[in-house]
mmCIF file of C-alpha atoms in Angstrom:
data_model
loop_
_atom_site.group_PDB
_atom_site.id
_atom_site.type_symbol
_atom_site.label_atom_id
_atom_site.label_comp_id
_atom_site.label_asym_id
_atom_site.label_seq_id
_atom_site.Cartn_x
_atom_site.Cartn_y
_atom_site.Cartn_z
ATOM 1 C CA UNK R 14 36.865 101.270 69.854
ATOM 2 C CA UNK R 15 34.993 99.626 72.943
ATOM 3 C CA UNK R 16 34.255 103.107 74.823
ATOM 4 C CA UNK R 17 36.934 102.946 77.245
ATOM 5 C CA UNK R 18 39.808 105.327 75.839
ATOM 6 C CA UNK R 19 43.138 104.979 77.018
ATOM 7 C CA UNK R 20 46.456 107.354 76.899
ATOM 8 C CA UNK R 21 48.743 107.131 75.947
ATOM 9 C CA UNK R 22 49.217 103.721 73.978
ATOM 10 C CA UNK R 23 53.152 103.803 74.432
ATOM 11 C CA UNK R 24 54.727 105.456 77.392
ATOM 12 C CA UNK R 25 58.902 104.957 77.864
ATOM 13 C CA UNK R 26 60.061 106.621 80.940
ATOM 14 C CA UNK R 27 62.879 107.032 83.446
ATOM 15 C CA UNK R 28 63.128 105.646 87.114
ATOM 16 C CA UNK R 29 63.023 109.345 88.342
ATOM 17 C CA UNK R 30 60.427 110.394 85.920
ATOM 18 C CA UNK R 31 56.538 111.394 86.975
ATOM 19 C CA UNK R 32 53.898 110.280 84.049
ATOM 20 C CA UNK R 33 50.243 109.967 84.364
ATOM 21 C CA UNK R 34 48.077 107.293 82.638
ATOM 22 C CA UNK R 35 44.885 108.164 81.759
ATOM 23 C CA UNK R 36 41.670 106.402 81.237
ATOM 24 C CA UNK R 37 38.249 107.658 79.826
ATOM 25 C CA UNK R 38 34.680 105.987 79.660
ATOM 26 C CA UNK R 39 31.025 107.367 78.200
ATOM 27 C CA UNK R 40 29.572 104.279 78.276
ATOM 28 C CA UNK R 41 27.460 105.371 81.802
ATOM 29 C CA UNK R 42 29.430 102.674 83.966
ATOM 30 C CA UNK R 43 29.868 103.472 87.220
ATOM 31 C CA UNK R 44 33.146 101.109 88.183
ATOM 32 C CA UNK R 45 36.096 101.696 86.400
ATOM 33 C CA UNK R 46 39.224 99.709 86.994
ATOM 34 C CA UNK R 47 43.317 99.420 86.989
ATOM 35 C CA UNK R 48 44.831 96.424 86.242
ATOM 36 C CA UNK R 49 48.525 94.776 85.069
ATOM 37 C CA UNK R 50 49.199 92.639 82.789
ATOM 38 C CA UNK R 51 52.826 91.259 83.076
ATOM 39 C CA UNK R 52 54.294 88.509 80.941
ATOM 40 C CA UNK R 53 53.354 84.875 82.028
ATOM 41 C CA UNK R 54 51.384 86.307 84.661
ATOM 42 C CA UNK R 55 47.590 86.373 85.468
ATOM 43 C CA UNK R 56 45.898 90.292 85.171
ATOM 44 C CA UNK R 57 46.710 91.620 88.496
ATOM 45 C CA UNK R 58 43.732 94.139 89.654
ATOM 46 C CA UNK R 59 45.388 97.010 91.400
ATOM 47 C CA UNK R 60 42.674 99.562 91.949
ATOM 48 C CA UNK R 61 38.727 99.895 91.788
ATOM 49 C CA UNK R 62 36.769 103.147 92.039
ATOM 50 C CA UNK R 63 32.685 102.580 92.272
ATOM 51 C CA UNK R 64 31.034 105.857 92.471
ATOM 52 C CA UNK R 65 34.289 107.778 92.332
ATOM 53 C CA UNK R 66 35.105 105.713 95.469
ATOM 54 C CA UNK R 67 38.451 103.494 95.626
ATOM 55 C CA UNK R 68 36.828 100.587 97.380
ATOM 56 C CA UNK R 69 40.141 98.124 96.738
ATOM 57 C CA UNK R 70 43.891 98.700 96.816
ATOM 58 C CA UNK R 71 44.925 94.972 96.135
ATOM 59 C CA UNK R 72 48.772 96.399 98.361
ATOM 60 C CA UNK R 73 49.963 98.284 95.451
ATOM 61 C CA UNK R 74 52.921 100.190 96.158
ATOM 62 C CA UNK R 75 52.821 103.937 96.558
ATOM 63 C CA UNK R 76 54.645 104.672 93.395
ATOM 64 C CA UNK R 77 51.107 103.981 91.959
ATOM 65 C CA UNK R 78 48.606 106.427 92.586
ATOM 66 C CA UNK R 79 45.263 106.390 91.182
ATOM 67 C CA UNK R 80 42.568 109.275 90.875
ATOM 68 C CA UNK R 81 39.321 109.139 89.805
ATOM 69 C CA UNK R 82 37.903 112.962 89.461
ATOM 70 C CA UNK R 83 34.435 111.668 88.254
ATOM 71 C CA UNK R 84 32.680 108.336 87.061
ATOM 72 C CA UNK R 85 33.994 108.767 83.119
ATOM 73 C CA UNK R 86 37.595 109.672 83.797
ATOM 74 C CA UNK R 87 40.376 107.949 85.596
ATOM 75 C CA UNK R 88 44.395 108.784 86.359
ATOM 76 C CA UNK R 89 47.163 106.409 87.428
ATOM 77 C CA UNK R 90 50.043 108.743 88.368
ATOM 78 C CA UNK R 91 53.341 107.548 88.220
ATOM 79 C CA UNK R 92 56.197 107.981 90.252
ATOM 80 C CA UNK R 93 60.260 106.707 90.362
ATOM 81 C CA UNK R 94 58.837 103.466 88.848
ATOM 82 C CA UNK R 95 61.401 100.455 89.019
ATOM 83 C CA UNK R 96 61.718 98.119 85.719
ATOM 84 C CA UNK R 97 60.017 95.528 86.912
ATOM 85 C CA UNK R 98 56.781 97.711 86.797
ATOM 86 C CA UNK R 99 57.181 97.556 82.972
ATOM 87 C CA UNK R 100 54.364 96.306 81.769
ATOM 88 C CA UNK R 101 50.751 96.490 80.270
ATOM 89 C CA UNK R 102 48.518 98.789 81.885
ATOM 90 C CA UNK R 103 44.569 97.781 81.447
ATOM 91 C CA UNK R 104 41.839 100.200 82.002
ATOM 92 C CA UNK R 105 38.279 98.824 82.367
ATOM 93 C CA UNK R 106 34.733 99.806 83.416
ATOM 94 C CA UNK R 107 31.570 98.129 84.550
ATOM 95 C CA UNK R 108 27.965 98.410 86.090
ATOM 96 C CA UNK R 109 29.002 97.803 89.878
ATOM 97 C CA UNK R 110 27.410 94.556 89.809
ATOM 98 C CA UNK R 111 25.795 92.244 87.225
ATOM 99 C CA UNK R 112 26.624 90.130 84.816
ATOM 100 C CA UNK R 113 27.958 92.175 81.730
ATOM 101 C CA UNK R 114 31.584 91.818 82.835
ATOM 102 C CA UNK R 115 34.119 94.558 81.853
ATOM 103 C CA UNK R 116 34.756 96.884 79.003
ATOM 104 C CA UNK R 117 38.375 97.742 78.526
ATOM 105 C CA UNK R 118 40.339 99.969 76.823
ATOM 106 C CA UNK R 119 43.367 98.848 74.527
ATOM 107 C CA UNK R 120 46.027 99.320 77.486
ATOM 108 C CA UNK R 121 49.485 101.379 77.990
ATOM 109 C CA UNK R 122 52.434 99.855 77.477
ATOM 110 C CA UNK R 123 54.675 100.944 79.434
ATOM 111 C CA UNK R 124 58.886 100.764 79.801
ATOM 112 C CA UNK R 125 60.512 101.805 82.747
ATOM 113 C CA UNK R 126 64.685 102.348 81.700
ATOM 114 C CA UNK V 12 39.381 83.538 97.902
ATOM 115 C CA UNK V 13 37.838 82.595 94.654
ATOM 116 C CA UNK V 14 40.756 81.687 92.004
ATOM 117 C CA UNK V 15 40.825 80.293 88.318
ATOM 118 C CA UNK V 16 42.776 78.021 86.851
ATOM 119 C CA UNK V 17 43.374 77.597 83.433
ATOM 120 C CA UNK V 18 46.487 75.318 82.589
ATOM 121 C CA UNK V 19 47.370 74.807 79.620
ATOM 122 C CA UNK V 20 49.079 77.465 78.506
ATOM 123 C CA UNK V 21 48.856 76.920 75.208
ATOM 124 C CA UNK V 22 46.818 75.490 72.320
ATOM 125 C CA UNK V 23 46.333 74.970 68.581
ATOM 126 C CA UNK V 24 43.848 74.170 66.103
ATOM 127 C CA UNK V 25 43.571 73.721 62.485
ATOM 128 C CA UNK V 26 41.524 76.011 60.615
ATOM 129 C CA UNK V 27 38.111 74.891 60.689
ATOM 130 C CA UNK V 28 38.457 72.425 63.030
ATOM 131 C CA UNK V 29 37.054 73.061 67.032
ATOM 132 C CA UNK V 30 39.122 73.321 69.938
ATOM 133 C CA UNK V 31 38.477 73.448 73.403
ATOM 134 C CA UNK V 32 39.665 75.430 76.001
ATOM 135 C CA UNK V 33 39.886 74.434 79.478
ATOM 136 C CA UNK V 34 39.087 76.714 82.976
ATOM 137 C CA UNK V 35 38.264 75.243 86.389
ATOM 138 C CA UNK V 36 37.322 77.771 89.501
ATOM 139 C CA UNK V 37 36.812 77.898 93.002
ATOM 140 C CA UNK V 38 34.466 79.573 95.086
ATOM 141 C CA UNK V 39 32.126 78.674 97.765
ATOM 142 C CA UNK V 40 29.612 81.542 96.339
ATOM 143 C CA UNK V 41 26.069 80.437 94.973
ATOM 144 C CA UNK V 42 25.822 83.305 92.905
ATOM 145 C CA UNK V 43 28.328 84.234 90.765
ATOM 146 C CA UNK V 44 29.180 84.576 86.932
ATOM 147 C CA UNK V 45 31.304 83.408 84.208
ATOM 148 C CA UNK V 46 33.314 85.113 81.329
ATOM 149 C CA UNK V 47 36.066 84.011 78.420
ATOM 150 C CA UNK V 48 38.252 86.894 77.095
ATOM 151 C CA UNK V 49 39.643 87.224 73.900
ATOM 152 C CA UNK V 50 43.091 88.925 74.092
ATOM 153 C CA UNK V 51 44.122 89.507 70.208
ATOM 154 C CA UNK V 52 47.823 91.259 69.528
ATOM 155 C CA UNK V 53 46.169 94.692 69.116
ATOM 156 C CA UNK V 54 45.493 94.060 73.363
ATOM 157 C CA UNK V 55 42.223 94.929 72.884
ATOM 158 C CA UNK V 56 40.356 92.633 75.931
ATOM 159 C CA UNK V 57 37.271 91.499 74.281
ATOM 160 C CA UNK V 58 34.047 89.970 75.986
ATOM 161 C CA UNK V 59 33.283 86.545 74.039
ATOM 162 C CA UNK V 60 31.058 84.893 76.245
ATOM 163 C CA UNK V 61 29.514 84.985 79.369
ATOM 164 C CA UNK V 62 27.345 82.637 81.791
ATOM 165 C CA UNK V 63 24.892 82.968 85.067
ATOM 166 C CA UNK V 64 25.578 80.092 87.899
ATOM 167 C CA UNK V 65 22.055 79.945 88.056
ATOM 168 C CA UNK V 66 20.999 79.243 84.664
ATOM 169 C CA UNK V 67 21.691 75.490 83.843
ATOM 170 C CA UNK V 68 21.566 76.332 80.149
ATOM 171 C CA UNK V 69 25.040 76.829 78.333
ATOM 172 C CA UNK V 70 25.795 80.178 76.682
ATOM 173 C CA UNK V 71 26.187 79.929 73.098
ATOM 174 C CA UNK V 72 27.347 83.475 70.602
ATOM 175 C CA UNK V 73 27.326 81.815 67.325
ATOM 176 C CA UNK V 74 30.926 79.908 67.156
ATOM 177 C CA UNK V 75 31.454 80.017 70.787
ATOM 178 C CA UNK V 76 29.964 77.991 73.044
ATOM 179 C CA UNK V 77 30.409 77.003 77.048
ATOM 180 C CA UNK V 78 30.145 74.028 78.581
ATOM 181 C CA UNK V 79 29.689 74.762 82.302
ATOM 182 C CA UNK V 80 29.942 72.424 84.724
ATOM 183 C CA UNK V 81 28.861 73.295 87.833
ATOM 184 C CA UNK V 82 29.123 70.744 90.678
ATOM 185 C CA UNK V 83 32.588 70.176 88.505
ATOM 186 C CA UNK V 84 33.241 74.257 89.087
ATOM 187 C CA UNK V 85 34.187 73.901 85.322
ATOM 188 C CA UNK V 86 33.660 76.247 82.582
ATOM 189 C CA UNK V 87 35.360 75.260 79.084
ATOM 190 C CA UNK V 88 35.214 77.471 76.037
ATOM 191 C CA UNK V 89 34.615 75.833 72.806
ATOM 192 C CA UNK V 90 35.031 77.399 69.130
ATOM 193 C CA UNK V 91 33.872 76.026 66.794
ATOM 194 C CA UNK V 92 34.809 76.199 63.139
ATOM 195 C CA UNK V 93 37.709 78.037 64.029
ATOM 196 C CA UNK V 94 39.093 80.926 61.854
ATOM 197 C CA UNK V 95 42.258 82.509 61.716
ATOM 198 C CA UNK V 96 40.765 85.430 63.666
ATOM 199 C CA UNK V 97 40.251 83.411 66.672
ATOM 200 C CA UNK V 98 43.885 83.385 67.365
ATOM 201 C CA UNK V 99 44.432 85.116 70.372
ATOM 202 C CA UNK V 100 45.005 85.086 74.007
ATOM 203 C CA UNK V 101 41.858 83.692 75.817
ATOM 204 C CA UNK V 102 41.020 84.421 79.583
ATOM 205 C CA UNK V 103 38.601 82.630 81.916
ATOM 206 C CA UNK V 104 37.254 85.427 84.217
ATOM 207 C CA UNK V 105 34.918 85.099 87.253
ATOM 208 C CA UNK V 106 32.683 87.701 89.660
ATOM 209 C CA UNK V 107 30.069 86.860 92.207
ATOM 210 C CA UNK V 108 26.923 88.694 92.198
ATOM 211 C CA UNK V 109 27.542 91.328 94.993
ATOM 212 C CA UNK V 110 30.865 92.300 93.807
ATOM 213 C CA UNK V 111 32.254 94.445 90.697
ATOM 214 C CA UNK V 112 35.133 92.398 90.832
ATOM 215 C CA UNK V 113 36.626 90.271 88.345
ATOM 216 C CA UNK V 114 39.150 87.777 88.669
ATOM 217 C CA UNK V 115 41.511 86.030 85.693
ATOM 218 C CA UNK V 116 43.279 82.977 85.176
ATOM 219 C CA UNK V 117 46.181 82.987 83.405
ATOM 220 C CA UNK V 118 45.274 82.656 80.006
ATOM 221 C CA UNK V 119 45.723 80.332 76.884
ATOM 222 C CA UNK V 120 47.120 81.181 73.870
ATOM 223 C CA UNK V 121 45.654 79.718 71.201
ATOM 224 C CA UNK V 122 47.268 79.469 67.757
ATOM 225 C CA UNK V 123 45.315 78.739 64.292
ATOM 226 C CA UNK V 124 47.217 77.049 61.716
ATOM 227 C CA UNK V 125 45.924 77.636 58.107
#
């Protein structure tokens, strides 16, 4: 375990289904971080939360929404996904700035059918 | 923008031997810093190694070492006596000094043969 806790590992759902992903930190980090990992492609950051702040929406579509209730704990709500949104789902945190990079949690993978 | 490059897309190494893994970057920030990635099947994203622009000095954490190239905006991984633990996917990741965010390259997968 790195510190950064992430549910569930496995998530399957439908095209009309709403799921939440859920990401937890104690590490004192004040950044936490979505990202996705598709196959062949380079980790796509979607959101960023500094201070409980989003601060960057890299034009994710609405069917993603994030929430970040307070610096340890953050959602990613999900909403009539498509199945090309199946994918890896990373979690990370960080001091806001410096130079110890990220900690992140093991991911959900998730299937949209 | 700042981007990174890594391509080749994959690599392998006998056991024991020392490979080297290539990353280039662009960026037209003087401060910014470095990181490789170690992506094993379990996904767990795993800090290996990590470098300051400013410090001329190469980062070294015992079997992993950088070489970092600055005027070249290069920054190549090497591991040395590698061990069938080290295969994994590896990721060249950079963030400048006044931002929290970090950006990827595509990632190597590197392969250990026994």
């Amino acid at each position: 375990e790195t510190g950064v806790t992430q549910t569930p590992r496995h998530l399957v759902m439908g095209m009309t289904n709403k799921k939440s992903l859920k990401c937890e930190q104690h590490l004192g980090h004040n950044a936490m971080y979505w990202y996705k990992q598709s196959a062949k492609k380079p980790l796509e950051l979607m959101f960023v939360y500094n201070f409980k702040e989003q601060t960057e929406n890299n034009s994710v579509p609405s069917r993603f929404s994030p929430e970040c209730p307070n610096s340890s704990h953050l959602f990613l709500h999900l909403h009539t996904l498509q199945p090309e949104d199946s994918a890896l789902y990373l979690c990370a945190s960080s001091q806001d700035k410096g130079l110890y990079g990220y900690t992140f949690g093991s991911g959900t993978r998730l299937t949209v059918v | 923008a700042q981007t990174v490059t890594q391509s080749q897309p994959e690599m392998s190494v006998q056991e024991a031997e020392t490979v080297t893994l290539s990353c280039t970057y662009d960026t037209s920030e003087s401060d910014y810093y470095l990181f490789w990635y170690k992506q094993p099947p379990s996904r767990q994203m795993i800090l290996v190694i990590r470098q300051e622009a400013y410090k001329q000095q190469n980062a070294t954490e015992n079997r992993f070492s950088v070489n970092f190239q600055k005027a070249a905006k290069s920054f190549s991984l090497k591991i040395s006596d590698s061990q069938l633990g080290d295969a994994a996917m590896y990721f060249c990741a950079y963030r400048t000094g006044a931002n929290s965010k970090l950006t990827f390259g595509k990632g190597i997968t590197l392969s250990v043969r026994p």
